[in-house]
Coordinates of C-alpha atoms in Angstrom, one line a residue:
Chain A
X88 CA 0.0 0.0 0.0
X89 CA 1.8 3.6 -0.4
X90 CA 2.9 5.4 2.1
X91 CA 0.8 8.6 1.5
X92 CA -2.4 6.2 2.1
X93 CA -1.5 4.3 5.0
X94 CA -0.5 8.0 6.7
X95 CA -4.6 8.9 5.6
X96 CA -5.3 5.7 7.9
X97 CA -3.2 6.3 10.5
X98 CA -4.4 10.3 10.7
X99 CA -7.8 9.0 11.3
X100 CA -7.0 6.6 14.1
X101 CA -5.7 10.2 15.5
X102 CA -2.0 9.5 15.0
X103 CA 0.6 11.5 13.6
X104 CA 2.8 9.6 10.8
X105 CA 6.0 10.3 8.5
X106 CA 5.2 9.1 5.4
X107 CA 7.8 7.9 3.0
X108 CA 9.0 9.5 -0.6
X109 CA 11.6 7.2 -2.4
X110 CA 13.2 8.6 -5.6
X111 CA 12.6 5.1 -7.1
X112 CA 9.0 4.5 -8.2
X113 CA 8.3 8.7 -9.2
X114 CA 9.7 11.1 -11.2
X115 CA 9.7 14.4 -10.1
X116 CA 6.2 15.4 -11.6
X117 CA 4.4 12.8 -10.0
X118 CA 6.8 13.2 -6.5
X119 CA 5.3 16.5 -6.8
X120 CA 1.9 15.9 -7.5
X121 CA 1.4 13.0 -4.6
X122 CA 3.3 15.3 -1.8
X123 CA 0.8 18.0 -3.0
X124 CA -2.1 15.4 -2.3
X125 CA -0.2 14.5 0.8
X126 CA -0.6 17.6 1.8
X127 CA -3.9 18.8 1.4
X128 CA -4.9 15.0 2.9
X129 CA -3.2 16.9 6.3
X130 CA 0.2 14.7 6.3
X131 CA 3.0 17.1 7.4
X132 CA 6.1 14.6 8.1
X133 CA 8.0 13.3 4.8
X134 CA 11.1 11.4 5.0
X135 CA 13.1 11.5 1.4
X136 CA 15.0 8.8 0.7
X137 CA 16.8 6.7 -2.4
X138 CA 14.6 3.7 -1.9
X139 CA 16.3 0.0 -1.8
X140 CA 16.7 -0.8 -5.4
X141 CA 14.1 -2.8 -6.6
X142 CA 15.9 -6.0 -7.3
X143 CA 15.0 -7.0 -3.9
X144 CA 11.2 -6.5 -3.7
X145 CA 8.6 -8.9 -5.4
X146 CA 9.2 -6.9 -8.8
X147 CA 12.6 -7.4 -10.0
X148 CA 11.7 -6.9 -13.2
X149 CA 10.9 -3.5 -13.3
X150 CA 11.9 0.0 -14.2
X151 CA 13.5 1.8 -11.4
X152 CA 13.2 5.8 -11.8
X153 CA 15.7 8.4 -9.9
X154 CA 14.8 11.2 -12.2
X155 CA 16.2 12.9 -8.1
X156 CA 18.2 11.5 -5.8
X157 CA 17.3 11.8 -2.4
X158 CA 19.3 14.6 -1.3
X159 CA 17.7 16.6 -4.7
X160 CA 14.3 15.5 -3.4
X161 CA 15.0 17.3 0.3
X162 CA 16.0 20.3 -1.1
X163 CA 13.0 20.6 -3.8
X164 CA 10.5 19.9 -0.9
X165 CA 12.2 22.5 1.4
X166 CA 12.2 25.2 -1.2
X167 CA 8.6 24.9 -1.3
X168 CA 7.9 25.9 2.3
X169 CA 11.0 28.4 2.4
X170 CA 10.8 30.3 -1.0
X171 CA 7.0 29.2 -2.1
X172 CA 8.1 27.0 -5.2
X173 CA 7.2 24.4 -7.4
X174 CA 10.2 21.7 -8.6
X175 CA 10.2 23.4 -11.8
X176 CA 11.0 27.0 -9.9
X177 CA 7.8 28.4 -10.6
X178 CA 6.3 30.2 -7.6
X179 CA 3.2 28.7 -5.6
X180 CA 1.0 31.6 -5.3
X181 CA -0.9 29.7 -1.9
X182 CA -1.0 27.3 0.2
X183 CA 2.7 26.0 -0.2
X184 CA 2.9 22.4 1.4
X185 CA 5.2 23.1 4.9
X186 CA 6.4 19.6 5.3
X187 CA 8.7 18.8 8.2
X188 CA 11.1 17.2 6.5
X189 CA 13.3 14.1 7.1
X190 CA 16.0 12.2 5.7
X191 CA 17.6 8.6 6.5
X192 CA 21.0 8.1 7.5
X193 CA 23.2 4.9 7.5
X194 CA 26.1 5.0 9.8
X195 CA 26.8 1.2 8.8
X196 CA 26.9 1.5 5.5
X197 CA 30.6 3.0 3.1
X198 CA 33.0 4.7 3.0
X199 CA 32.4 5.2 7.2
X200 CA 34.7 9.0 6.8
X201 CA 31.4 10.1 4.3
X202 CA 28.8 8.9 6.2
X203 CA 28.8 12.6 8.6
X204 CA 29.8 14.3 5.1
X205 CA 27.0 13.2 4.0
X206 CA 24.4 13.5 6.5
X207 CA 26.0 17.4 6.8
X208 CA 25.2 17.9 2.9
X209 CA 21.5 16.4 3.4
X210 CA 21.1 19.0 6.7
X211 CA 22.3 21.2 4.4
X212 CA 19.6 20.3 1.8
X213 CA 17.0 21.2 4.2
X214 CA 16.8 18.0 6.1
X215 CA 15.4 19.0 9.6
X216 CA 15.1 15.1 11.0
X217 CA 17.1 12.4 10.9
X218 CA 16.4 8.6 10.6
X219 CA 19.2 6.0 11.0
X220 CA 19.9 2.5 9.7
X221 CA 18.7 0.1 12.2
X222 CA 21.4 0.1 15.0
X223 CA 23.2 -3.1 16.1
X224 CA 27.0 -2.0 16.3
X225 CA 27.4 0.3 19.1
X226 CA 30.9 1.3 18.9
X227 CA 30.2 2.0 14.9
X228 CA 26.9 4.2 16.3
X229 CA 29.0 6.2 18.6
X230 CA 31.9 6.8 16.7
X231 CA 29.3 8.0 14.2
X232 CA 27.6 10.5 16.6
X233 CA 30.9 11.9 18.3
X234 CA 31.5 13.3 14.3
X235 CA 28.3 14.4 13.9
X236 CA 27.9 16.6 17.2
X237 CA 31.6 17.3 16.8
X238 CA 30.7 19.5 14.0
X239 CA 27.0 20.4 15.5
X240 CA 25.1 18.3 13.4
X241 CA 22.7 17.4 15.9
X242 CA 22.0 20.9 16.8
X243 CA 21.0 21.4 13.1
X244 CA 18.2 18.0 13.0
X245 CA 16.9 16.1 15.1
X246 CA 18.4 12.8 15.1
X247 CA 16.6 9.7 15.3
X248 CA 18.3 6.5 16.5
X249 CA 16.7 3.8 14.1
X250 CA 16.4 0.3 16.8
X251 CA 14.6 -2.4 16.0
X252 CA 13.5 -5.9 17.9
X253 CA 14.6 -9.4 16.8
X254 CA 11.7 -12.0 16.8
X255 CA 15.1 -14.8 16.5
X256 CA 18.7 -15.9 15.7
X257 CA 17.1 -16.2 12.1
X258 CA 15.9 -12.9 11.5
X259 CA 18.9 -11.5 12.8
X260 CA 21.3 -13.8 11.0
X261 CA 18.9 -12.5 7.8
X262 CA 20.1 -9.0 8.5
X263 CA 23.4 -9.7 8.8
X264 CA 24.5 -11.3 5.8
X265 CA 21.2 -10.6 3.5
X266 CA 20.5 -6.7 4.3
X267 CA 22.8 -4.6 2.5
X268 CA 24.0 -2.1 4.5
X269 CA 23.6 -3.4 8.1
X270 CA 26.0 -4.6 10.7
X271 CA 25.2 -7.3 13.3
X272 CA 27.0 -8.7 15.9
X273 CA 27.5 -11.9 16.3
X274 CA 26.6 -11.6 20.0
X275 CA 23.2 -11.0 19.5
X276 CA 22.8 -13.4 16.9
X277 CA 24.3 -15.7 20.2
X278 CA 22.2 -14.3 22.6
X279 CA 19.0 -14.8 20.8
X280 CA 20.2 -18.5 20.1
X281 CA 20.7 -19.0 23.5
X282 CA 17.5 -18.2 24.7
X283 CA 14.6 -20.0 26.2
X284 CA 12.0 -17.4 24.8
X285 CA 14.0 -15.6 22.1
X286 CA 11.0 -13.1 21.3
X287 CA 11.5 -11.8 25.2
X288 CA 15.0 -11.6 24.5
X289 CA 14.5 -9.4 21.8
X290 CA 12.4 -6.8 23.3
X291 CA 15.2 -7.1 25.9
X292 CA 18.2 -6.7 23.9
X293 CA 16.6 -3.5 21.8
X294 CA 15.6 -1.6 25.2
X295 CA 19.3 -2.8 26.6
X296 CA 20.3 -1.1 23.4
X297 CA 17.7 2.2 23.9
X298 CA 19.2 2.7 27.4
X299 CA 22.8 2.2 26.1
X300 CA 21.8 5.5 23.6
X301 CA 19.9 7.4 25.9
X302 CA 22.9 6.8 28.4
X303 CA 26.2 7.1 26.5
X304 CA 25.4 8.4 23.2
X305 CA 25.0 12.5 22.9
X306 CA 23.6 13.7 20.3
X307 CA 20.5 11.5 19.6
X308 CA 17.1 13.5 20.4
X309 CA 14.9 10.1 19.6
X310 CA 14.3 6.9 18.6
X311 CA 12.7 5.2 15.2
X312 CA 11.9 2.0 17.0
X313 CA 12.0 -0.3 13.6
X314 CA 9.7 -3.1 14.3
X315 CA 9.9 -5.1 11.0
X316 CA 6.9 -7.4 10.7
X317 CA 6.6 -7.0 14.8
X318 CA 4.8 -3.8 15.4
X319 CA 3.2 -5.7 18.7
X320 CA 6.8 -4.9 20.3
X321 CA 6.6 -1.2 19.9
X322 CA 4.2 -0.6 23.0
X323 CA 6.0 -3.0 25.0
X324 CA 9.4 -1.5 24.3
X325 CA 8.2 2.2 24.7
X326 CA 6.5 1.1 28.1
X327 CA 9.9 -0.5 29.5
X328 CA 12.0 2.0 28.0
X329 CA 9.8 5.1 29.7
X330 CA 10.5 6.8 26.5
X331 CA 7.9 9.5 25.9
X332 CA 6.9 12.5 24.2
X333 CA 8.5 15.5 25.3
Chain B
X243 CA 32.3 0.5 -28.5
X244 CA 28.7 -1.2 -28.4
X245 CA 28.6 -4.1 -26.2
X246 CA 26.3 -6.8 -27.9
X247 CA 25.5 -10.7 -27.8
X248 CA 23.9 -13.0 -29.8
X249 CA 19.9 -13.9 -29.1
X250 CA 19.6 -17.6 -28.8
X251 CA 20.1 -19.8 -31.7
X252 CA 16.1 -20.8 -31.2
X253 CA 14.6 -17.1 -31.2
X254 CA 16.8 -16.6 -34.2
X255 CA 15.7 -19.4 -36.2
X256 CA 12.2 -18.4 -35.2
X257 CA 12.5 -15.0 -37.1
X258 CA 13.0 -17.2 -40.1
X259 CA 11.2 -20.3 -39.9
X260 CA 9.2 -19.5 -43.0
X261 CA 12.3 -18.4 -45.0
X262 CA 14.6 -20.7 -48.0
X263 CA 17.3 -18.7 -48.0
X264 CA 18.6 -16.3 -45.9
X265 CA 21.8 -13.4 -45.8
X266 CA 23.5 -13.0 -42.7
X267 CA 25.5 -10.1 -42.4
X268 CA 27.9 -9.7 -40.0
X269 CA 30.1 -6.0 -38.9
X270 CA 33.5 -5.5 -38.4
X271 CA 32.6 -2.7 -36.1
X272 CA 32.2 -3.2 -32.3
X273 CA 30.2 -5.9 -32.1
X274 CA 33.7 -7.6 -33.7
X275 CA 35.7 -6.1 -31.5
X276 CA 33.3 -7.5 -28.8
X277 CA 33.6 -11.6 -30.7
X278 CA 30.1 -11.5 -31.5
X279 CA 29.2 -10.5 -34.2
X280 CA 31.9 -10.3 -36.8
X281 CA 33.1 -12.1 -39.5
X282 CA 33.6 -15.4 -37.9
X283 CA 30.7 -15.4 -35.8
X284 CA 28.4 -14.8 -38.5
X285 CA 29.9 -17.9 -40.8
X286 CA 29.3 -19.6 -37.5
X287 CA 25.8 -18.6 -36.5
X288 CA 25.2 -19.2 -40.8
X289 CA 26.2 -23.0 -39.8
X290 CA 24.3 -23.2 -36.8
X291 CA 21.1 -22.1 -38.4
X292 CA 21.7 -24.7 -41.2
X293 CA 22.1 -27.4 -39.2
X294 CA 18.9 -26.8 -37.0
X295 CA 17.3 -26.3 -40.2
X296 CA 18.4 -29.8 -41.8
X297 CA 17.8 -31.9 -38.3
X298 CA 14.1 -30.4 -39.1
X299 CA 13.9 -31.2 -42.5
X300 CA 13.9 -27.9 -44.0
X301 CA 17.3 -27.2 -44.9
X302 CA 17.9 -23.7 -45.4
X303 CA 20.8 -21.6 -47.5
X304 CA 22.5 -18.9 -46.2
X305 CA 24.8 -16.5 -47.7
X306 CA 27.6 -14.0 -45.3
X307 CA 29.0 -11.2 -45.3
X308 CA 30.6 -8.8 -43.4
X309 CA 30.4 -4.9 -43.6
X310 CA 33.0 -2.2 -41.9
X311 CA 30.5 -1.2 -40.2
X312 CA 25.9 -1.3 -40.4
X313 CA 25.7 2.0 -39.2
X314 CA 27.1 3.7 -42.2
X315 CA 25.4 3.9 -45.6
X316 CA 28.0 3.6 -47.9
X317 CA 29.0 0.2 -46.3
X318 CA 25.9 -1.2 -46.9
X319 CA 25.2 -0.1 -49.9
X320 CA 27.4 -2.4 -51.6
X321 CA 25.7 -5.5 -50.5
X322 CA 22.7 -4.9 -52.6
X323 CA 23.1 -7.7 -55.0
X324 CA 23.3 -10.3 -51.9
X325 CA 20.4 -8.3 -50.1
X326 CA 18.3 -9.3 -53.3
X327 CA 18.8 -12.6 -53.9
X328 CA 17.9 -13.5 -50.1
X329 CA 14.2 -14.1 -48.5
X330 CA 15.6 -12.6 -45.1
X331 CA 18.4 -10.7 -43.7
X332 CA 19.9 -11.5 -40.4
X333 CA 22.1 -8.1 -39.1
X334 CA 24.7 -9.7 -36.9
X335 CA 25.1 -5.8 -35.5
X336 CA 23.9 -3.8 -33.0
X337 CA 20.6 -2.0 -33.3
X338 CA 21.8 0.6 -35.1
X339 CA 23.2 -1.7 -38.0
X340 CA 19.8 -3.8 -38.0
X341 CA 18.3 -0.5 -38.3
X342 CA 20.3 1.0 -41.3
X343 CA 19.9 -2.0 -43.1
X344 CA 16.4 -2.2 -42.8
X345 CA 15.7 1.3 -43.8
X346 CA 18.3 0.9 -46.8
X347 CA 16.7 -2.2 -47.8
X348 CA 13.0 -1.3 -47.1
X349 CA 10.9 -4.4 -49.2
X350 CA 13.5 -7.0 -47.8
X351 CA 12.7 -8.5 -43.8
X352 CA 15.4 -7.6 -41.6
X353 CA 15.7 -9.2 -38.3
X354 CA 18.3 -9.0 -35.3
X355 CA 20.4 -11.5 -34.5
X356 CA 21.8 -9.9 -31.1
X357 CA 20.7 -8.3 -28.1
X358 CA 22.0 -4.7 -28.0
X359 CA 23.2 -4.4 -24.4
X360 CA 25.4 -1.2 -23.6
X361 CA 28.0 1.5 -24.2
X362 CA 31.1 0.0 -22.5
X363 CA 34.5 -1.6 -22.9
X364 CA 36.3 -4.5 -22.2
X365 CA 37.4 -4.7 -18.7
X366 CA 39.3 -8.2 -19.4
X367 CA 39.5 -10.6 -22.1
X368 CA 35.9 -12.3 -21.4
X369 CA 34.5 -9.3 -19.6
X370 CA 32.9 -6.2 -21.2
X371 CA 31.2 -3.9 -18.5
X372 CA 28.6 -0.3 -18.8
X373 CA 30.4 2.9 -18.6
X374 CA 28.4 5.5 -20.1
X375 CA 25.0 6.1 -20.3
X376 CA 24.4 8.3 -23.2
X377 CA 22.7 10.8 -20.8
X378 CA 24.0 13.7 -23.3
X379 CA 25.1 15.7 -20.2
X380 CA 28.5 14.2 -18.8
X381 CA 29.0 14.6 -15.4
X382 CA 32.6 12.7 -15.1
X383 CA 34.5 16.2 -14.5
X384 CA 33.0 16.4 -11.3
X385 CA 32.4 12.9 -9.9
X386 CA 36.5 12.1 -10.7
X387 CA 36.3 10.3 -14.0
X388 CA 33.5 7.7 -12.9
X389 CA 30.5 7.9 -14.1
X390 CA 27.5 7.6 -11.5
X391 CA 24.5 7.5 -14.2
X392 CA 25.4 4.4 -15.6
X393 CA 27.5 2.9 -13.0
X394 CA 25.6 3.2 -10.0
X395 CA 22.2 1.2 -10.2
X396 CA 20.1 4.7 -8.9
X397 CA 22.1 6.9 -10.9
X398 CA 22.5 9.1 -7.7
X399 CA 24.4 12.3 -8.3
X400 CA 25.1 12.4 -4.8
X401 CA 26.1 9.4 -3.5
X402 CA 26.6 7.0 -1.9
X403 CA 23.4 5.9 -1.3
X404 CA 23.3 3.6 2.4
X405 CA 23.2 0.3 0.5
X406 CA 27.1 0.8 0.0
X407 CA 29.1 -1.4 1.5
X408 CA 33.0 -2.9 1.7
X409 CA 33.0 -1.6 -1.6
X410 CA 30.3 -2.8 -3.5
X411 CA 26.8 -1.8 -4.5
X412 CA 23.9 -3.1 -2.5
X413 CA 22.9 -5.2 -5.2
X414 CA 25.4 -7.8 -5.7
X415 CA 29.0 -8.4 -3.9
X416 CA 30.1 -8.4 -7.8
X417 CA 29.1 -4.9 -8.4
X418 CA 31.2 -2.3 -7.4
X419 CA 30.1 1.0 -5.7
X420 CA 30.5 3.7 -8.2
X421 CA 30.5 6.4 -4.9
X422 CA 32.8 4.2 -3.2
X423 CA 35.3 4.3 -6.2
X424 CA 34.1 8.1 -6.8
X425 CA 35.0 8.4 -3.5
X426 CA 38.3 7.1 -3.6
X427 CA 39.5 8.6 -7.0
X428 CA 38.7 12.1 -5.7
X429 CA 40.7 11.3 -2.4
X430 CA 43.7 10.2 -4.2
X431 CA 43.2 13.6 -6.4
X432 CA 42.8 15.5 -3.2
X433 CA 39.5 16.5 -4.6
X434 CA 36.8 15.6 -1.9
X435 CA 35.7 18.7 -1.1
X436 CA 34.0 18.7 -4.5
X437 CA 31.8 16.1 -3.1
X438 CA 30.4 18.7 -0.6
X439 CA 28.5 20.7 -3.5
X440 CA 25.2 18.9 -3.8
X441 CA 24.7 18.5 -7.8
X442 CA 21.2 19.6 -8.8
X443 CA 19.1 17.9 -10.5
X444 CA 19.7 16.3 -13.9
X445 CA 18.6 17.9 -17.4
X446 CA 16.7 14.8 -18.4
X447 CA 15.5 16.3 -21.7
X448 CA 19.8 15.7 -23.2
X449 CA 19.0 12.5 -22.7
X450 CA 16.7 9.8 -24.6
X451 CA 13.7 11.3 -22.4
X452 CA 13.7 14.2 -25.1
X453 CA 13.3 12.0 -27.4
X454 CA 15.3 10.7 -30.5
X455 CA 18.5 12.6 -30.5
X456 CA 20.3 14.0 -33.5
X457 CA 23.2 15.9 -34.0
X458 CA 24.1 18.1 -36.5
X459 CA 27.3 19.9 -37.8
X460 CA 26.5 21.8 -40.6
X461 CA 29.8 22.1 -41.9
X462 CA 30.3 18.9 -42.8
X463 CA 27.6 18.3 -44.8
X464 CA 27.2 18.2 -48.5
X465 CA 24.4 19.6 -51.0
X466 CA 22.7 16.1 -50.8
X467 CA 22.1 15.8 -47.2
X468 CA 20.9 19.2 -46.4
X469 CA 17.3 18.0 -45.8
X470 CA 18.5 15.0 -43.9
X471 CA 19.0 17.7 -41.0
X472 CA 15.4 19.1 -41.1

């Protein structure tokens, strides 16, 4: 289902959600056209990203877009709140769409010395949140973060820390060598092999990890609790974690 | 050069199932230079075709030959007397070459024999790879000599995207990274702060999204091929 219509549903159940723009299934016109719908449908949270290539979805086969790249797409959609225009540069004479907008992050992914470059020349785009890659290498995370507050980057966006629960060894062993992009431990992969009820030891291991972040970790004003296939585990791990809306 | 490889002996022999006698012309142009579909692979596919023909019990005759190059008039022009004593013509070139013969030769059926697959090179002998896209915009002076277009599977301008990793794009270990060697080129240039200019977005229209290209240089045309341009 897109993004833009599961956000409708979610606005009526009286939630507030971030809907997602990849660069891969539109070109710029119809980018445009849906974040215009988006809009007037009262979604005001857009997180622009590339979009996994689409090799790895059920459609293969098709044709992938990228008339923008993500970073192109943050700065188009910020020019329309800040200086009133359309992608093509023509001026919106009302009711420019004020998105708050977002953009992803991968501290795990290559070359590591670009990753804060990089997240500097999307804040620099316009990006005014920040989602991360799901989170299992501490040491990686921090290192990441000490750049990016370093050179104030988190003073610039808010910055998300992606977690996300592992139903089993499986799943995360899946991450690990299947998700492009992610690193894993092998500890966890241990831990969750080791245990009597590895679902518990998930939510246990990703609050461990939301307390190491809160604790440790400067810079980090949130958390993008990733709950693939799981969202059950969100309440649970929000409860435990007495994270809350400030 | 153009990077392109032979269709399957089957599909080929399907253009031409209801044909006696067929030409097969083959071009000394890239496809050569790429070993498939110069002058020895055309006497070979010829041979192929003949056989599959009389294991079915309809032999068929073939004639070859090879052109400089399909995508030139003059060259082709001189195979006029072969073009008319065949039923079919099989262009062993790329889509352009089928395409020139075709429209040389408009009452004869013209049908590929390859698959036209890219703009690219040979990386090793074996190996041919994509390096440009034909976007009609280059981009290389900035992005160190690597072109992200073609190279990177999102043709980002401002990678690398987070799917990049030890080196290789996110969608096989065998692909490399075109940021990641981006990257690196412009690091061993001492040119990375280029990478901190966002590139806007692309000019699609240079490219095939503005339709057919042309190009014209008016000063090297002759009284005959003045309307041609128009």
């Amino acid at each position: 289902m897109s993004s833009i219509s599961t956000g409708v549903h979610i606005i009526r159940e009286g939630v507030e959600p971030v809907i997602q723009m990849t660069c891969r299934d539109r070109n710029r016109i119809a980018i445009q056209s849906d974040l215009l719908g988006a809009y007037s449908l009262g979604i005001r949270n857009i997180l622009c990203l590339s979009g996994d290539h689409q090799f790895f979805g059920n459609h293969p086969t098709s044709k992938n877009v990228y008339d923008v790249d993500s970073i192109q797409l943050i700065n188009l959609v910020r020019r329309m709140k800040d200086e009133k225009l359309f992608f093509s540069g023509e001026l919106i004479k009302d009711y420019e769409p004020k998105f708050f907008v977002g953009a992803v992050a991968n501290p795990f992914a290559d070359p590591f010395e670009y990753r804060v470059d990089r997240l500097e020349k999307k804040i620099n785009a316009g990006a005014e949140f920040i989602q991360t890659q799901s989170i299992f290498d501490m040491e990686r995370f921090a290192r990441f973060m000490e750049l990016c507050v370093k050179r104030g980057l988190h003073e610039r966006a808010f910055i998300l820390a992606g977690v996300t629960p592992l139903k089993s060894w499986r799943a995360a062993r899946y991450l690990q060598t299947s998700v492009p992009g992610m690193i894993v431990p092998d500890d966890i992969i241990r831990r969750l092999k080791d245990a009597e009820d590895p679902p518990k030891e998930g939510l246990i291991i990703c609050n461990e990890q939301i307390k190491f972040i809160k604790e440790h970790i400067k810079g980090v004003s949130g958390f993008h609790i990733v709950a693939i296939s799981w969202p059950e585990a969100v309440p649970v791990i929000i409860q435990r974690s007495g994270l809350r809306r400030d | 050069m153009i990077v392109a490889e032979q269709k399957p002996i089957a599909e080929i022999a399907g253009f031409i199932a209801d044909r006696d006698k067929v030409l097969l012309v083959g071009c000394a142009g890239c496809v050569s230079i790429c070993l498939t579909g110069g002058e020895k692979e055309t006497g070979i596919l010829a041979t192929a075709l003949r056989i599959k023909r009389r294991m079915e019990g309809r032999p068929l005759k073939t004639a070859t030959c090879t052109v400089t190059r399909q995508c030139e008039p003059e060259y082709i022009g001189t195979i006029a007397d072969m073009v008319k004593e065949a039923d079919a013509v099989i262009s062993l070139a790329c889509g352009v070459g089928t395409q020139f013969l075709a429209e040389r030769y408009p009452g004869k059926h013209v049908v590929p024999a390859m698959n036209t697959k890219f703009a690219g090179g040979s990386k090793a002998p074996g190996i041919w790879e994509e390096y440009c896209g034909l976007c009609g915009d280059c981009v290389l002076s900035l992005t160190g000599g690597i072109c992200p277009v073609i190279r990177c599977a999102k043709s980002i301008l401002n990678g690398p995207c987070g799917g990049s990793q030890y080196g290789k794009c996110e969608l096989s270990r065998d692909v490399d990274c075109a940021w990641q060697l981006i990257y690196d080129r412009l690091a061993t240039l001492g040119r990375l702060d280029t990478l901190k200019n966002v590139l806007p977005p692309k000019d699609w229209s240079r490219s095939r999204n503005g339709g057919p290209r042309k190009m014209i240089r008016e000063d090297v045309m002759t009284g005959s091929n003045q309307n041609a341009a128009d």
